[in-house]
PDB file of C-alpha atoms in Angstrom:
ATOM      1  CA  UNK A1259     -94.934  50.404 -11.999  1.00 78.00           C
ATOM      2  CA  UNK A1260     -91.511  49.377 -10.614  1.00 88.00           C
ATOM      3  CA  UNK A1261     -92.124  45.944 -11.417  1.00 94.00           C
ATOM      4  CA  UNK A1262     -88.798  43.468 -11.682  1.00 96.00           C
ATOM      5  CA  UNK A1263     -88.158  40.323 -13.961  1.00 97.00           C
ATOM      6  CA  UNK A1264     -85.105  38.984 -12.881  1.00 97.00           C
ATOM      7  CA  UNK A1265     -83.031  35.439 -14.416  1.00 98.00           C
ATOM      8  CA  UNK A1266     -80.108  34.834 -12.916  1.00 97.00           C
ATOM      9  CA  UNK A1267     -77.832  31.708 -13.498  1.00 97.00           C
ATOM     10  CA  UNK A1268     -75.243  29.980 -10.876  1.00 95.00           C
ATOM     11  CA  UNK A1269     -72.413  27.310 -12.332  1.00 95.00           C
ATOM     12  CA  UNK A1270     -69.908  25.332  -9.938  1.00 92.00           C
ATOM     13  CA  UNK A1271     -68.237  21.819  -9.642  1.00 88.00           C
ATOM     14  CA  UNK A1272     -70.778  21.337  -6.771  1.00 86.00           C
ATOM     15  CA  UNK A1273     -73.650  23.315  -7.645  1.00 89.00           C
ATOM     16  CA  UNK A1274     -75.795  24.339 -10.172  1.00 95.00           C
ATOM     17  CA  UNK A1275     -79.230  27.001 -10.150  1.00 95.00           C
ATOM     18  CA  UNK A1276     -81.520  28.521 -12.314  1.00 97.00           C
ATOM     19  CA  UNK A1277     -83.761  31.113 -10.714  1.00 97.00           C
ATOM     20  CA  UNK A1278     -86.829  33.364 -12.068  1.00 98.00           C
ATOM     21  CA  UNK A1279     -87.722  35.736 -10.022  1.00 98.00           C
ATOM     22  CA  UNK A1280     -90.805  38.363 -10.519  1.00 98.00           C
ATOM     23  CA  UNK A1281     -91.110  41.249  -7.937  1.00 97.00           C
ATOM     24  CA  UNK A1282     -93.978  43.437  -7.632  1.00 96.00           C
ATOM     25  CA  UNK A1283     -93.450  46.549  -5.300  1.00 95.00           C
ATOM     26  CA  UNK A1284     -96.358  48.892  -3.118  1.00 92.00           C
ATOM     27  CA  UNK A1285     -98.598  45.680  -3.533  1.00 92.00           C
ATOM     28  CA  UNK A1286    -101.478  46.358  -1.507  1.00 92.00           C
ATOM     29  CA  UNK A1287    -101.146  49.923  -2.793  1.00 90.00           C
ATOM     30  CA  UNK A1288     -98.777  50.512   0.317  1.00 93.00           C
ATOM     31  CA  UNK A1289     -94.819  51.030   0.024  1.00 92.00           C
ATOM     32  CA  UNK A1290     -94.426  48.993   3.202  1.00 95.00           C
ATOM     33  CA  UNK A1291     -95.525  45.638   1.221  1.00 96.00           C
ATOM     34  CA  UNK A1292     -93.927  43.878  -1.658  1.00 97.00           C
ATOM     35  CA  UNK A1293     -94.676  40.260  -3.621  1.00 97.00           C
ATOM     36  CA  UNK A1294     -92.379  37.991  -5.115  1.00 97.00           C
ATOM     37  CA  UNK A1295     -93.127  35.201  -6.747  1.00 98.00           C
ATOM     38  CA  UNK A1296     -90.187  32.917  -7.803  1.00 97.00           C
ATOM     39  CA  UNK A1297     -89.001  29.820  -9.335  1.00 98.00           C
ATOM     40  CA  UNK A1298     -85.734  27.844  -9.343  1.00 95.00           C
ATOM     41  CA  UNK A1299     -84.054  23.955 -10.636  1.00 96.00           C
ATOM     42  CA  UNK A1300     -80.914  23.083  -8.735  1.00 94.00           C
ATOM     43  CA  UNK A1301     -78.603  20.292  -8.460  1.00 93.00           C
ATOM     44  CA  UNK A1302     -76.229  19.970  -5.967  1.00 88.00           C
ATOM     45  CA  UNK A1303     -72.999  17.418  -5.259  1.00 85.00           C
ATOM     46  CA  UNK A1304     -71.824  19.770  -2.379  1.00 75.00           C
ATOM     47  CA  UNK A1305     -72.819  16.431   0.359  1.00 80.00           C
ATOM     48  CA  UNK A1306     -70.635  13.716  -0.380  1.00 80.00           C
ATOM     49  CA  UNK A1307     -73.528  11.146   1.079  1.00 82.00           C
ATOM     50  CA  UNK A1308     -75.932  12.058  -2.610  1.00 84.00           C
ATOM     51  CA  UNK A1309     -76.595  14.610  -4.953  1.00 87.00           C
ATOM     52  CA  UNK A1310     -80.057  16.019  -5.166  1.00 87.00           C
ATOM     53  CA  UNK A1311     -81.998  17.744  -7.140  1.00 90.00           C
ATOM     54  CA  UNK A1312     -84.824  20.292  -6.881  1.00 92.00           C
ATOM     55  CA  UNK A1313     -87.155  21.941  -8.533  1.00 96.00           C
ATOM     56  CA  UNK A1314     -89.154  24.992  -6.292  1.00 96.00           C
ATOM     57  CA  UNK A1315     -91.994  27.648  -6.886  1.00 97.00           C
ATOM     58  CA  UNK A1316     -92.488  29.905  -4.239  1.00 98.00           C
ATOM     59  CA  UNK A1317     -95.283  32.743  -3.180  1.00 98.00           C
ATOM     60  CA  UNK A1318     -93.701  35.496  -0.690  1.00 98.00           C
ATOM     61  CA  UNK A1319     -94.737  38.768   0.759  1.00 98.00           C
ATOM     62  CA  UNK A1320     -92.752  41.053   2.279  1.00 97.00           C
ATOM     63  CA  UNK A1321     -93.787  43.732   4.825  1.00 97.00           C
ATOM     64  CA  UNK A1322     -91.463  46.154   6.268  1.00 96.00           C
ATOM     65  CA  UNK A1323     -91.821  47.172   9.766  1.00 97.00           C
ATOM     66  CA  UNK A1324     -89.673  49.692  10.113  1.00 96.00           C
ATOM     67  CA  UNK A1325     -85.978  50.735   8.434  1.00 95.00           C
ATOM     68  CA  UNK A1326     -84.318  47.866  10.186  1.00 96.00           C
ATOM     69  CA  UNK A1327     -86.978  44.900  10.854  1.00 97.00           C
ATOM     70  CA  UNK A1328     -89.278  43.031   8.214  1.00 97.00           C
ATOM     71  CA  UNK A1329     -91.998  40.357   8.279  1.00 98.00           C
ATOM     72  CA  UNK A1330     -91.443  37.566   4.864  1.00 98.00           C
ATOM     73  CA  UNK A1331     -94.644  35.329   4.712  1.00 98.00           C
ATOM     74  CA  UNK A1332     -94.111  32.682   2.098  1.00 98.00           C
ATOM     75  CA  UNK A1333     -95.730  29.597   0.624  1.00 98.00           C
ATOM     76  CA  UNK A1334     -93.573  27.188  -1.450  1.00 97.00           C
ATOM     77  CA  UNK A1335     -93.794  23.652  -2.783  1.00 97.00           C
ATOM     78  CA  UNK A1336     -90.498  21.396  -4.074  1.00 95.00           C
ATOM     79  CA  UNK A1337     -89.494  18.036  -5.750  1.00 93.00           C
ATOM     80  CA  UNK A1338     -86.622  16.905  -4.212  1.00 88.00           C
ATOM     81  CA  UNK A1339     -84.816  13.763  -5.631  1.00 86.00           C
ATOM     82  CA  UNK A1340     -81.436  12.445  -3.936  1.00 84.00           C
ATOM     83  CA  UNK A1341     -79.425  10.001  -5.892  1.00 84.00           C
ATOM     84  CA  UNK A1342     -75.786   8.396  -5.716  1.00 84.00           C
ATOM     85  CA  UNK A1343     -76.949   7.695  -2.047  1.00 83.00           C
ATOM     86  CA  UNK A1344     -73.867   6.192  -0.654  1.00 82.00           C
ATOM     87  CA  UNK A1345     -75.534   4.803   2.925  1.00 77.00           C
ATOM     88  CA  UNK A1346     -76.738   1.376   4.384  1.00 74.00           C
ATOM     89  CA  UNK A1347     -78.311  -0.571   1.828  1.00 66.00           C
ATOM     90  CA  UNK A1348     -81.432  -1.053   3.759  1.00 66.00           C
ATOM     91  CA  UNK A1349     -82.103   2.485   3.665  1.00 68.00           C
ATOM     92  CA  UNK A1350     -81.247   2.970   0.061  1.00 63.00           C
ATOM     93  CA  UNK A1351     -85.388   2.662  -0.901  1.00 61.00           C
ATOM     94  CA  UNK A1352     -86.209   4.722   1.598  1.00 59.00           C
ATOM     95  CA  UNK A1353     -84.208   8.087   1.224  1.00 68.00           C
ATOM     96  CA  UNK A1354     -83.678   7.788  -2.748  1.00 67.00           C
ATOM     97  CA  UNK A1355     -88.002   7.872  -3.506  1.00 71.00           C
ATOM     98  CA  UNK A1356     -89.301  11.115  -5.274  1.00 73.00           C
ATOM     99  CA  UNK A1357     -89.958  13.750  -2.269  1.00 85.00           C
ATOM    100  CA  UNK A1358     -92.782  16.890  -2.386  1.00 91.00           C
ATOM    101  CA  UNK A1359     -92.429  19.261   0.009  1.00 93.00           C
ATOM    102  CA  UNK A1360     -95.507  21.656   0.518  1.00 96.00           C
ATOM    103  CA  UNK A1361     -94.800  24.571   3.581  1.00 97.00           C
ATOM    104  CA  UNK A1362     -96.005  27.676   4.847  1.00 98.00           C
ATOM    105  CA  UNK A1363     -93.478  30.101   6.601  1.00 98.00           C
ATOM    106  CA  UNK A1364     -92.971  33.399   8.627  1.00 98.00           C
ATOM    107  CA  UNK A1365     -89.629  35.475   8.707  1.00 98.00           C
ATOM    108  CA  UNK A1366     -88.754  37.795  11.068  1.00 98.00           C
ATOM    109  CA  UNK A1367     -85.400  39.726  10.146  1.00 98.00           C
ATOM    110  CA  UNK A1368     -83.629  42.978  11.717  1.00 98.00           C
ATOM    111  CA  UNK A1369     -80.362  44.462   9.930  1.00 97.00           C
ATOM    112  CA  UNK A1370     -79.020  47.078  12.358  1.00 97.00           C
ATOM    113  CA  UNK A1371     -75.622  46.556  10.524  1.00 97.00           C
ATOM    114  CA  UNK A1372     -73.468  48.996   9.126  1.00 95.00           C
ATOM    115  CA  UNK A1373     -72.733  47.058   5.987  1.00 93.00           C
ATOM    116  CA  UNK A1374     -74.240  44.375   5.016  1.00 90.00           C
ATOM    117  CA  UNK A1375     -71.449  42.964   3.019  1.00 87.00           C
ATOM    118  CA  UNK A1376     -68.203  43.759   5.856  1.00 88.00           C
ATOM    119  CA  UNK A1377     -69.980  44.950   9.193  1.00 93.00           C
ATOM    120  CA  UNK A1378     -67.967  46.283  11.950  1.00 93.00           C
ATOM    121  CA  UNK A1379     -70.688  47.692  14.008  1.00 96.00           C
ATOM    122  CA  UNK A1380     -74.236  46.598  14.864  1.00 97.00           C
ATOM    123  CA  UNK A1381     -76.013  43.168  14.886  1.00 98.00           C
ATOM    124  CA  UNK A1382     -78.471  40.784  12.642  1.00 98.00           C
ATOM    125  CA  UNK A1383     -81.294  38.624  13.858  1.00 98.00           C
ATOM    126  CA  UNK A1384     -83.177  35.959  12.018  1.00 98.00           C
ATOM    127  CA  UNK A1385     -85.987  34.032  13.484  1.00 98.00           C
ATOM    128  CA  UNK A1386     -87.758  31.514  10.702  1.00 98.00           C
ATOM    129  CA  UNK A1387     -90.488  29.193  11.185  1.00 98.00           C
ATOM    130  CA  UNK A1388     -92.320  26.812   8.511  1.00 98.00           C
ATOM    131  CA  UNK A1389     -94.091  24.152   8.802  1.00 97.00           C
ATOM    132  CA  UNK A1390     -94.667  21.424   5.893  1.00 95.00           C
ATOM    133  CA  UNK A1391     -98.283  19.636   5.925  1.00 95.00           C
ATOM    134  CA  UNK A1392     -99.488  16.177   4.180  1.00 94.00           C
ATOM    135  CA  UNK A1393    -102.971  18.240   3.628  1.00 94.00           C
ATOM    136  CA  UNK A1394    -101.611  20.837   1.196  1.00 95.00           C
ATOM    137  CA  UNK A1395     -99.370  18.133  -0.717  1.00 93.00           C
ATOM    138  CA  UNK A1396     -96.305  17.269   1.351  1.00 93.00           C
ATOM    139  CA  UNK A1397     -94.974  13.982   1.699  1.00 90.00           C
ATOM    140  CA  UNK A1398     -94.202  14.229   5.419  1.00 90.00           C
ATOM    141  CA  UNK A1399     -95.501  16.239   8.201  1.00 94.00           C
ATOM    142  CA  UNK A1400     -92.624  18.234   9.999  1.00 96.00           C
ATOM    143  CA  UNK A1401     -91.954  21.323  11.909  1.00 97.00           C
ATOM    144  CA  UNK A1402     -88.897  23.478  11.288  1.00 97.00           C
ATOM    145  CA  UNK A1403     -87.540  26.247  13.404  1.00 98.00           C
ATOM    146  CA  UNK A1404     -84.596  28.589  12.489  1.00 98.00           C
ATOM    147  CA  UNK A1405     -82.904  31.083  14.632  1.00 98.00           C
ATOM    148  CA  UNK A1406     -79.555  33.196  14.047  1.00 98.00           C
ATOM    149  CA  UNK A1407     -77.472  36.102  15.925  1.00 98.00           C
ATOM    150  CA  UNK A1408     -74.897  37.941  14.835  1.00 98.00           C
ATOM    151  CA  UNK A1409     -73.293  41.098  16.372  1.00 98.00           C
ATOM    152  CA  UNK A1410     -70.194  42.976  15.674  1.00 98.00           C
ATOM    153  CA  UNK A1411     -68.075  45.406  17.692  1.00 97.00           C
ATOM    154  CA  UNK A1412     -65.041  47.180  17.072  1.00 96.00           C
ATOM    155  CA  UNK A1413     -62.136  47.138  19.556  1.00 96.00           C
ATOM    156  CA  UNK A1414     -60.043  50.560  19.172  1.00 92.00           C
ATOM    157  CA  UNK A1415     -59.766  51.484  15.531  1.00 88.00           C
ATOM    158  CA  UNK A1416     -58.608  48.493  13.845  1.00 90.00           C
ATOM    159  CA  UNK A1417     -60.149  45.936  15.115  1.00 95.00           C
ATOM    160  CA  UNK A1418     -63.468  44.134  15.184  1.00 96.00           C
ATOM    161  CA  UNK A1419     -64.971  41.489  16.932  1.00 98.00           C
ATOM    162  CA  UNK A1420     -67.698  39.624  15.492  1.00 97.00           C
ATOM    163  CA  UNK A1421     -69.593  36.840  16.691  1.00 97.00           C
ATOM    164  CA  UNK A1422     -72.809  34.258  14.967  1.00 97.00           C
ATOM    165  CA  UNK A1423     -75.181  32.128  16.889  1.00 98.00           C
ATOM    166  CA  UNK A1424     -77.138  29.902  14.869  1.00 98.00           C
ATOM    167  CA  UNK A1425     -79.761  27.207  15.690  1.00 98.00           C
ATOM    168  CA  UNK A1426     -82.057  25.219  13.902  1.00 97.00           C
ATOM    169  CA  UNK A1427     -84.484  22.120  14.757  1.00 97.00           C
ATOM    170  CA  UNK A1428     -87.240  20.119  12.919  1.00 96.00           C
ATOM    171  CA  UNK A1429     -89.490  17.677  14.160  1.00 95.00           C
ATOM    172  CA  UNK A1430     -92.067  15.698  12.726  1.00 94.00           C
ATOM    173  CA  UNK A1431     -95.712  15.324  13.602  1.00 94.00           C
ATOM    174  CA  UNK A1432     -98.855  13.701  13.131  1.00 91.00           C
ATOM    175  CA  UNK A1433     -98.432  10.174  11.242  1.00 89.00           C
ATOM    176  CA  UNK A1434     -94.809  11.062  10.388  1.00 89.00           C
ATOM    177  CA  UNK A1435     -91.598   9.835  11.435  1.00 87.00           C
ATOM    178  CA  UNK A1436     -88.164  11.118  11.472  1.00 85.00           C
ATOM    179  CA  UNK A1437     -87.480   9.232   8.510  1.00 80.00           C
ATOM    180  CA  UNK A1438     -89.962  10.263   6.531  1.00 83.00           C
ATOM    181  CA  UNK A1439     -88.014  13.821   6.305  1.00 85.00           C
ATOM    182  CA  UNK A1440     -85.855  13.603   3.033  1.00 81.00           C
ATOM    183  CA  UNK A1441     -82.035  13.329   3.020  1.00 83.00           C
ATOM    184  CA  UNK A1442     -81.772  17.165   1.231  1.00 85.00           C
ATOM    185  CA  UNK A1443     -83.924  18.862   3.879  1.00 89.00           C
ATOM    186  CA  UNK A1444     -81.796  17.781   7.119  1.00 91.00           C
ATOM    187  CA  UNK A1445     -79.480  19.767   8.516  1.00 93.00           C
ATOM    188  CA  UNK A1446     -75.550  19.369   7.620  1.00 92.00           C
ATOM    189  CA  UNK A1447     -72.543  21.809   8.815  1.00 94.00           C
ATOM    190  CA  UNK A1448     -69.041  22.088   8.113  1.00 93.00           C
ATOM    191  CA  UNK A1449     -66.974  24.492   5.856  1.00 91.00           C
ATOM    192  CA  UNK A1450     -66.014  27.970   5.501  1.00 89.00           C
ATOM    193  CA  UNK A1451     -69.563  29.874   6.353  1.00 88.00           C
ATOM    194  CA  UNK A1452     -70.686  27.314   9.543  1.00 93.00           C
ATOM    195  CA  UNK A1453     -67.744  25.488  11.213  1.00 95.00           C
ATOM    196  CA  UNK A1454     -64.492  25.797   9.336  1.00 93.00           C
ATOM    197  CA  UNK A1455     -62.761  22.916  11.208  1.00 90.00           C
ATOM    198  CA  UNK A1456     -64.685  20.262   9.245  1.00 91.00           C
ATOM    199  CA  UNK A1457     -65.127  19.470   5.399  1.00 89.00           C
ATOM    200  CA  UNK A1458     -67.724  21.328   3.328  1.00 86.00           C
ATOM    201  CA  UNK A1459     -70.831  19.817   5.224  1.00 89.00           C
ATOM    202  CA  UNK A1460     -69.126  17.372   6.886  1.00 90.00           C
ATOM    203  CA  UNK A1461     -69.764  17.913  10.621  1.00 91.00           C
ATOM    204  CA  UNK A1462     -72.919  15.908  12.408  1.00 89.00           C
ATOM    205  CA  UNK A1463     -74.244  12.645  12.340  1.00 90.00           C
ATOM    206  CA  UNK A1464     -72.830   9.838   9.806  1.00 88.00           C
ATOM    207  CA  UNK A1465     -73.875   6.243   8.414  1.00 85.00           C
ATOM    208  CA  UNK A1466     -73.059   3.768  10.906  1.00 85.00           C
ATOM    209  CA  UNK A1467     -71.622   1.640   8.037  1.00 84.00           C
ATOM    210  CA  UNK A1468     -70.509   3.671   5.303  1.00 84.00           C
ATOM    211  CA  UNK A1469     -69.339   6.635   7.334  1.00 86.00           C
ATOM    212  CA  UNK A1470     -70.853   9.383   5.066  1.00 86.00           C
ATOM    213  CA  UNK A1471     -72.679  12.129   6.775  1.00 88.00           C
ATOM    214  CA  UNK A1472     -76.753  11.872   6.624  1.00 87.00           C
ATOM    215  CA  UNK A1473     -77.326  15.532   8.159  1.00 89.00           C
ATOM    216  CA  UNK A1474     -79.540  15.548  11.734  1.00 91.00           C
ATOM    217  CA  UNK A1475     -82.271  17.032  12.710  1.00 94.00           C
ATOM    218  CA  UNK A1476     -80.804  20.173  15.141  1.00 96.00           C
ATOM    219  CA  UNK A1477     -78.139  22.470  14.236  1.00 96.00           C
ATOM    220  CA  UNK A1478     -76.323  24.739  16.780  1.00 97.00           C
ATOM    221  CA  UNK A1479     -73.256  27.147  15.390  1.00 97.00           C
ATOM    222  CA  UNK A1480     -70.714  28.917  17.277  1.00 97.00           C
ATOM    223  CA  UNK A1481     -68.458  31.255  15.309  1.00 97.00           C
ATOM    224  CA  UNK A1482     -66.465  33.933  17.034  1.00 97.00           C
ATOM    225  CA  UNK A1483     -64.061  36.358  14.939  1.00 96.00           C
ATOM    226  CA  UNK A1484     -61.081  38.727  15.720  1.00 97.00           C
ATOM    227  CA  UNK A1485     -60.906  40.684  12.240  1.00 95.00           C
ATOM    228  CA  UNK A1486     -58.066  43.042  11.555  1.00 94.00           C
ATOM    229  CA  UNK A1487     -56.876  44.841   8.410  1.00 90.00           C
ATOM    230  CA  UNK A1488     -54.072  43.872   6.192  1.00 89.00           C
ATOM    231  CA  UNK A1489     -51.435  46.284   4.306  1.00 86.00           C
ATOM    232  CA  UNK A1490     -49.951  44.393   1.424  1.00 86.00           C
ATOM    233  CA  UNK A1491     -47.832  45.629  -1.472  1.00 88.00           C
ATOM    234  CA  UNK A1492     -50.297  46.601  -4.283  1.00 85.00           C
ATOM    235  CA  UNK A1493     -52.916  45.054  -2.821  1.00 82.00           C
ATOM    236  CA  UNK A1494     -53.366  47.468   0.161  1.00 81.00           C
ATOM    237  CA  UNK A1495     -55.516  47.164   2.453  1.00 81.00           C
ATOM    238  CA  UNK A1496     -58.422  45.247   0.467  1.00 82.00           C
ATOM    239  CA  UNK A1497     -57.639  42.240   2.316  1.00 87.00           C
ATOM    240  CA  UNK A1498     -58.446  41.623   5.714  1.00 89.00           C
ATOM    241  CA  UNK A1499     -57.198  38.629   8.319  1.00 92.00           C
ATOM    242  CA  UNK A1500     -59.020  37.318  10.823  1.00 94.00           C
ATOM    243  CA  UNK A1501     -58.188  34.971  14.084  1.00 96.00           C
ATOM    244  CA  UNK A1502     -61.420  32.526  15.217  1.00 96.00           C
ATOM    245  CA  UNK A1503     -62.896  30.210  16.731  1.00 96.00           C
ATOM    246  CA  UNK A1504     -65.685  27.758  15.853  1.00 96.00           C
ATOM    247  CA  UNK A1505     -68.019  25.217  17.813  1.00 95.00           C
ATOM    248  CA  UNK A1506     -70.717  23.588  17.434  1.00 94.00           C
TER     249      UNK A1506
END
């Protein structure tokens, strides 16, 4: 039936994940649909403000639109624990309690690049919404919207430009406050995939008192590349350099 089992295992100093995934293609009986259900544990030091820990099932269809765009519909719930918070005191209780998070979510997605892996022609759009609910088992109400650019053009026959816009923003709603959204779902930035002028998550907001970064509740990347090849003694021309620019 084309049916997939998949277990696949991640190790780092900053990370660790165990994921099970089960896919199930032509659900529906149609080729243009396909379910997934998966589940993962993961602990994570990679924000010097806590480590967390989470443990996630998830529910997703897939539905291809056409070769280049697709719809992803998912459900998923999480227990998120943060620990080794290293923040105000008074807000020590607060952001180290035992967090579910319950969502629904859309995906829309369109790959017009030539490579997935090293584009140097076409462009990538993202556009994710999902929206956690106290009525299906969350412990906070909030809103959470996702959007990301990306295009790529080549300059003569060397070179290529490449560019990434990325935004995100969450808001709560109903009976919730800001500060009912957990430490591990906030946005951070910083490093070498968001802006490479900062620490690995390093950028944003930060403790007033400690000075340790707490994540906010926007995001907004700028990342603008000039990629060239490289010819290097044995090594040839499997490495590539690039000159950029970051903001955000």
């Amino acid at each position: 039936r084309a049916d997939a089992l998949s277990f696949k295992v991640r190790a780092s100093t900053i990370q660790g994940r165990a994921l099970l995934t089960y896919t199930a293609p032509n659900y529906f009986a149609s080729p243009n649909f396909s379910l997934q259900l998966s589940t993962y544990y993961e602990t994570a030091r990679d924000i010097q403000t806590f480590d967390s820990r989470r443990a996630e099932g998830s529910v997703r269809l897939a539905q291809q639109l056409s070769p280049t765009s697709s719809l992803l519909y998912r459900y998923a719930f999480r227990h998120v624990i943060a620990s080794n918070l290293k923040i105000a005191s008074e807000l020590i209780p607060l952001f180290s309690q035992n967090t579910e998070v319950s969502e629904f979510g859309v995906s829309w997605l369109r790959d017009r690049r030539n490579s997935a892996s090293d584009a140097s022609r076409g462009d990538f759009e993202n556009v994710d919404i999902s929206m956690a609910m106290k009525s299906i088992g969350s412990s906070a109400n909030f809103l959470r919207v996702y959007l990301q650019n990306s295009t790529y053009h080549p300059i003569g026959r060397r070179l290529v430009f490449a560019r990434s816009t990325r935004f995100g923003i969450q808001t709560p709603y109903g009976n919730s406050v800001s500060g009912d959204i957990p430490l591990p779902e906030r946005f951070f930035a910083g490093g070498g995939t968001t802006l490479r002028g900062f620490g690995l998550n390093q950028a944003g907001p930060r403790d007033p008192i400690t000075g340790f970064p707490v994540g906010g509740q926007a995001m907004l990347v700028f990342n603008q590349d000039l990629r060239f090849p490289m010819h290097l003694p044995l090594i040839g021309n499997r490495l590539g350099g690039a000159v950029f620019y970051d903001a955000g």
